[in-house]
Short mmCIF file of C-alpha atoms in Angstrom, two decimals:
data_model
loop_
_atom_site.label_atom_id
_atom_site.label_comp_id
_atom_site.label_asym_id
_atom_site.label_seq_id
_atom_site.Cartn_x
_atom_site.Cartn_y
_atom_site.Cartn_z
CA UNK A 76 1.46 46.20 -155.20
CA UNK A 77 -1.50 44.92 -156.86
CA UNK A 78 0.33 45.07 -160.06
CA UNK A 79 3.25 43.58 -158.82
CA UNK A 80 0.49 40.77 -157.81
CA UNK A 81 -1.00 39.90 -161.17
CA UNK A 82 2.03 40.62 -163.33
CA UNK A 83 4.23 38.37 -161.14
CA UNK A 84 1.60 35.31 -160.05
CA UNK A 85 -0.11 35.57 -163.58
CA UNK A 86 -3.09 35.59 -161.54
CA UNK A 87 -6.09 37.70 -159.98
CA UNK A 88 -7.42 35.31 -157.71
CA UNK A 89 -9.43 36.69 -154.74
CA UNK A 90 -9.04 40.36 -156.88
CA UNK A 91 -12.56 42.01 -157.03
CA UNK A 92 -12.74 43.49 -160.38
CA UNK A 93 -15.85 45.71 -159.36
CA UNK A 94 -13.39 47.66 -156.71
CA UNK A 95 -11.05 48.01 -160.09
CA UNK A 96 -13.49 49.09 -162.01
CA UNK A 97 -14.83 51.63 -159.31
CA UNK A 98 -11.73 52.94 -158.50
CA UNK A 99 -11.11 53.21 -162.13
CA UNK A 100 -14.18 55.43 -162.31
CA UNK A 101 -13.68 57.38 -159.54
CA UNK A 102 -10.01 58.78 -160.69
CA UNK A 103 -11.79 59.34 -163.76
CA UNK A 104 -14.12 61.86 -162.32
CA UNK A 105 -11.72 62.85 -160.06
CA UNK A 106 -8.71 63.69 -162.16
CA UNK A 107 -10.75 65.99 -165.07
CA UNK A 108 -8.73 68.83 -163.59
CA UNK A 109 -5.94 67.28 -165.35
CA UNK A 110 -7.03 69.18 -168.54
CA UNK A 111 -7.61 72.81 -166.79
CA UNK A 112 -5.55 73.02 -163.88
CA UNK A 113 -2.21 72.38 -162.52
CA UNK A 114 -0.62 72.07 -159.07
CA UNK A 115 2.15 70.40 -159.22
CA UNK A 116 4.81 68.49 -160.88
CA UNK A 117 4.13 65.81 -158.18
CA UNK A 118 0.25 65.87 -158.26
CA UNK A 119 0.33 65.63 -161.88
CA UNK A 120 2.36 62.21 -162.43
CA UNK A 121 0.47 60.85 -159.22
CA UNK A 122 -2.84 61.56 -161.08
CA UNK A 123 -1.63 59.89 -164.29
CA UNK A 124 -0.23 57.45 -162.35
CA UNK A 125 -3.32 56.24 -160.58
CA UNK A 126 -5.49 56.27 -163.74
CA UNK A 127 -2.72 54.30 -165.60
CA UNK A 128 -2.29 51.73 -162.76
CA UNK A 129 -5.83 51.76 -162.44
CA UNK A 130 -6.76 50.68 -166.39
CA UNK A 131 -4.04 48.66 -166.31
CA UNK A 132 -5.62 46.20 -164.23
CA UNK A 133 -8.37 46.52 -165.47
CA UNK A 134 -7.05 45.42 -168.65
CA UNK A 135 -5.43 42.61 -167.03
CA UNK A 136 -8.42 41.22 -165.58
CA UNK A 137 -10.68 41.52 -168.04
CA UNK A 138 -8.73 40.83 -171.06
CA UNK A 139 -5.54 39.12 -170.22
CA UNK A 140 -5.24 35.66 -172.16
CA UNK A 141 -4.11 33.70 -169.06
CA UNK A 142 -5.23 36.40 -165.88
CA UNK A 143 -9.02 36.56 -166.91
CA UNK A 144 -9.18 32.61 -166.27
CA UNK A 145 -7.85 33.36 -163.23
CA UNK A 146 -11.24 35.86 -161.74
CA UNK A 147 -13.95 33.99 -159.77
CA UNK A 148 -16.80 36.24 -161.46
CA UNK A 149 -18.90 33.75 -159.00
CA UNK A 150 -17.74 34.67 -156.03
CA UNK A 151 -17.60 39.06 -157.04
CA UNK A 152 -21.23 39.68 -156.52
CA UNK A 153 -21.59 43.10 -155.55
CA UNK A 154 -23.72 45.12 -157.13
CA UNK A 155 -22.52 48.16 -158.90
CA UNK A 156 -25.82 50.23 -159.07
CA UNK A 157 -26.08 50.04 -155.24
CA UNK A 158 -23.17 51.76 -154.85
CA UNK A 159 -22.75 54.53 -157.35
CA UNK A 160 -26.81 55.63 -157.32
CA UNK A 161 -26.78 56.78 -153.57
CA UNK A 162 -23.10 58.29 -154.66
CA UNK A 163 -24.79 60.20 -157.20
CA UNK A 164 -27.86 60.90 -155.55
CA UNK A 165 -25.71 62.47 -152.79
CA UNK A 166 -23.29 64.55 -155.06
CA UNK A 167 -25.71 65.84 -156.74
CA UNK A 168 -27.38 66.82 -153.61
CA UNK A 169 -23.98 67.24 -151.28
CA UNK A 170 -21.64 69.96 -153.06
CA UNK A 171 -19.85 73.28 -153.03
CA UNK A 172 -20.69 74.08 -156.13
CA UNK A 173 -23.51 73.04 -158.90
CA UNK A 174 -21.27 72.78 -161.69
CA UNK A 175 -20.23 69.19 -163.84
CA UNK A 176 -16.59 68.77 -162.89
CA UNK A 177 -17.12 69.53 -158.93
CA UNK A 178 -20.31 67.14 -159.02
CA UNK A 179 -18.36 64.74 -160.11
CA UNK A 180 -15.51 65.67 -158.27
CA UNK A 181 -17.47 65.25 -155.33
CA UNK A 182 -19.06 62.56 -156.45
CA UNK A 183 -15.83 60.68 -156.78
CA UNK A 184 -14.87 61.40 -153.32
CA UNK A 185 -17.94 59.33 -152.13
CA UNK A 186 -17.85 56.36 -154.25
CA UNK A 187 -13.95 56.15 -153.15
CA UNK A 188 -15.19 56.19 -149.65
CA UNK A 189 -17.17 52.70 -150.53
CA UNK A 190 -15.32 51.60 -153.56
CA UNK A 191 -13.59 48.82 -151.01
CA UNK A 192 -16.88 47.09 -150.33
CA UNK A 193 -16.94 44.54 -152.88
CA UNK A 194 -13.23 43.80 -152.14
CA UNK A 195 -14.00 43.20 -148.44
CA UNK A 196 -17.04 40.74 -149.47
CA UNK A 197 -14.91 38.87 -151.50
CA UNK A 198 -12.48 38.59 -149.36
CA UNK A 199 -15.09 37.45 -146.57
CA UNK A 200 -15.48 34.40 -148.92
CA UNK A 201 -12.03 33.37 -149.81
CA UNK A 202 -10.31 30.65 -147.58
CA UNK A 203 -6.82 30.88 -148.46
CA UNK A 204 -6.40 35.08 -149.04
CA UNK A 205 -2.78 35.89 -150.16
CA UNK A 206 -0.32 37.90 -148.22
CA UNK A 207 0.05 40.04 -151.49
CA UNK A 208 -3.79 40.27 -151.29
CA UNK A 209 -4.01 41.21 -147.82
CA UNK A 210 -0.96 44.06 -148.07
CA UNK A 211 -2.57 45.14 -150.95
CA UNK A 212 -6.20 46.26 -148.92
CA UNK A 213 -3.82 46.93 -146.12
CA UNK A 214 -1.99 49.63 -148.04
CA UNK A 215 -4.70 50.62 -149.54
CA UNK A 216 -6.78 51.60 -146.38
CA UNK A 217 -3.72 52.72 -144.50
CA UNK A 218 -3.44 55.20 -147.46
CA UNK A 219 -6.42 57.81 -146.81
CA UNK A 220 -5.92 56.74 -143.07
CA UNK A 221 -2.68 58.36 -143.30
CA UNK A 222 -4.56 61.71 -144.69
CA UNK A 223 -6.03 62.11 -141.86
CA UNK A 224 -3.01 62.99 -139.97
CA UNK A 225 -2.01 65.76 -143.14
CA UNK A 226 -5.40 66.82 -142.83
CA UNK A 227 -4.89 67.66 -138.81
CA UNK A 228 -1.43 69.31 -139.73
CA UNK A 229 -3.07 71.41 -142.48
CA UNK A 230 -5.72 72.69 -140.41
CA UNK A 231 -3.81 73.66 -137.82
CA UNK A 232 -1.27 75.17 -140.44
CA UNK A 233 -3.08 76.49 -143.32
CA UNK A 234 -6.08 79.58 -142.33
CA UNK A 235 -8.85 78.62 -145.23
CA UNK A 236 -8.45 74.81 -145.00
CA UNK A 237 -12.14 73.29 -144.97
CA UNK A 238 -12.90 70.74 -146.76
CA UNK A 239 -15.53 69.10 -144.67
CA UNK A 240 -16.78 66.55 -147.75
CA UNK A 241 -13.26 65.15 -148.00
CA UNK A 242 -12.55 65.14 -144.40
CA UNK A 243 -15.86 63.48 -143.44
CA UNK A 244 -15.62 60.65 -146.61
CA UNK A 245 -12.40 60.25 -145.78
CA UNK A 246 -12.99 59.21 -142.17
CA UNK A 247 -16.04 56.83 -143.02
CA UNK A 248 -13.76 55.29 -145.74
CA UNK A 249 -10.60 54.85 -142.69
CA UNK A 250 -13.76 52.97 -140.73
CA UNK A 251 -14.95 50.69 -143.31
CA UNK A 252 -11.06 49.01 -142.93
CA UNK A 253 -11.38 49.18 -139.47
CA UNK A 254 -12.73 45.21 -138.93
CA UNK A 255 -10.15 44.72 -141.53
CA UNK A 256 -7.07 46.53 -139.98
CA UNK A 257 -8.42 44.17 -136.90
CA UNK A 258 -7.59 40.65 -138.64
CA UNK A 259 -5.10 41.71 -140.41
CA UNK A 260 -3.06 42.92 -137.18
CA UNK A 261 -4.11 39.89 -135.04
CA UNK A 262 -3.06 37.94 -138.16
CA UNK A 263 -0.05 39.92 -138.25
CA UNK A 264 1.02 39.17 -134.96
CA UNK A 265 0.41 35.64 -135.04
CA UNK A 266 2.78 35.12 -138.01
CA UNK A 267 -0.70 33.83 -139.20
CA UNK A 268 -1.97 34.15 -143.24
CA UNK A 269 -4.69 36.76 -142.98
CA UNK A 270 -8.50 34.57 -142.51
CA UNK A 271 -11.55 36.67 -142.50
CA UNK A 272 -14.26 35.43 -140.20
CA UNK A 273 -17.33 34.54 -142.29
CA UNK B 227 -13.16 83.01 -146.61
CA UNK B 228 -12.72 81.10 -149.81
CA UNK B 229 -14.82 78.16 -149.63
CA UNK B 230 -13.40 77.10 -153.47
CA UNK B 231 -10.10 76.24 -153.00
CA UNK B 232 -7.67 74.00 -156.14
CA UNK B 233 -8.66 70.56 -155.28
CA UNK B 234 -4.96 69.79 -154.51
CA UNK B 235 -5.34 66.09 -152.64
CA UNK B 236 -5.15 63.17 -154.98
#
């Protein structure tokens, strides 16, 4: 969707590039099981999928002739540091196992739970966000929200299914939409453009 | 039980 956004508008506006570039980083240190171990046909392309879509806009923002022009670097303030030290601190501390790919495993799994933030603040300070915009952090919440429910299934279904570091980032990340999901429903409703409440 | 399982979620 996101994509679909830039490629098609020639434009990033009200895009955080700091969410990019976390996200970005956190299917990197996510997806290093791509080189050791396989699942599925399925899980595979998804992976290279993500990290493809991912870099690709990225590249778009960043280096993109007419698209870079188009980021408000003003307005995209978050800090990086502030959220991938206590990410760190926290995988490092927070694991099932002390080993480099499952810290950062697990550290991905954090900073994806708070990767949205500087999206959200942006968003806070635009006026006029676009619907593409708005179903784009829609989607993108309603995604892990939607794990939730495979998560109930599987541990109803499946005996050794505990995976209490996904299930617990994965509900804090759900939350952090929640004043989101609020707007963007009232909004919704209303035949309205999405406004966020300063 | 096996507390290590694939990491099978994207």
């Amino acid at each position: 969707v996101l994509l679909l956004k830039i490629r098609a508008t020639r434009s990033c506006r009200g895009i955080s590039l700091k969410t990019q570039e976390l996200y970005a980083l956190v299917f990197i240190c996510r997806y290093l099981d791509l080189f050791y171990s396989y699942i599925s046909l399925y899980n595979t392309v998804m992976k290279v999928t993500y990290l493809a879509t991912a870099f690709s806009i990225v590249r778009y923002m960043r280096f993109d002739k007419v698209v870079r022009q188009t980021y408000d670097k003003e307005q995209d303030t978050f800090r990086y540091i502030f959220l991938i030290a206590p990410c760190a601190l926290l995988a490092l501390v927070l694991n099932h196992r002390f080993s480099p790919t499952e810290v950062l495993w697990t550290f991905s799994i954090y900073l994806e739970a708070v990767a949205i933030l500087p999206q959200l603040v942006l968003m806070q300070r635009t006026q006029n966000i676009d619907n593409l915009t708005a179903n784009y952090v829609a989607l993108l919440g309603a995604y892990r929200g939607f794990y939730i429910l495979n998560w109930i299934y599987r541990f109803a279904t499946e005996k050794h299914y505990r995976q209490w570091i996904v299930w617990i980032s994965g509900v804090a990340q759900t939350a952090l939409y929640a004043d989101f999901f609020y707007y963007y429903a009232l909004c919704w409703k209303a035949n309205q453009r999405l406004q966020l409440p300063a | 039980a096996q507390l290590l399982q694939d990491h099978d979620e994207l």
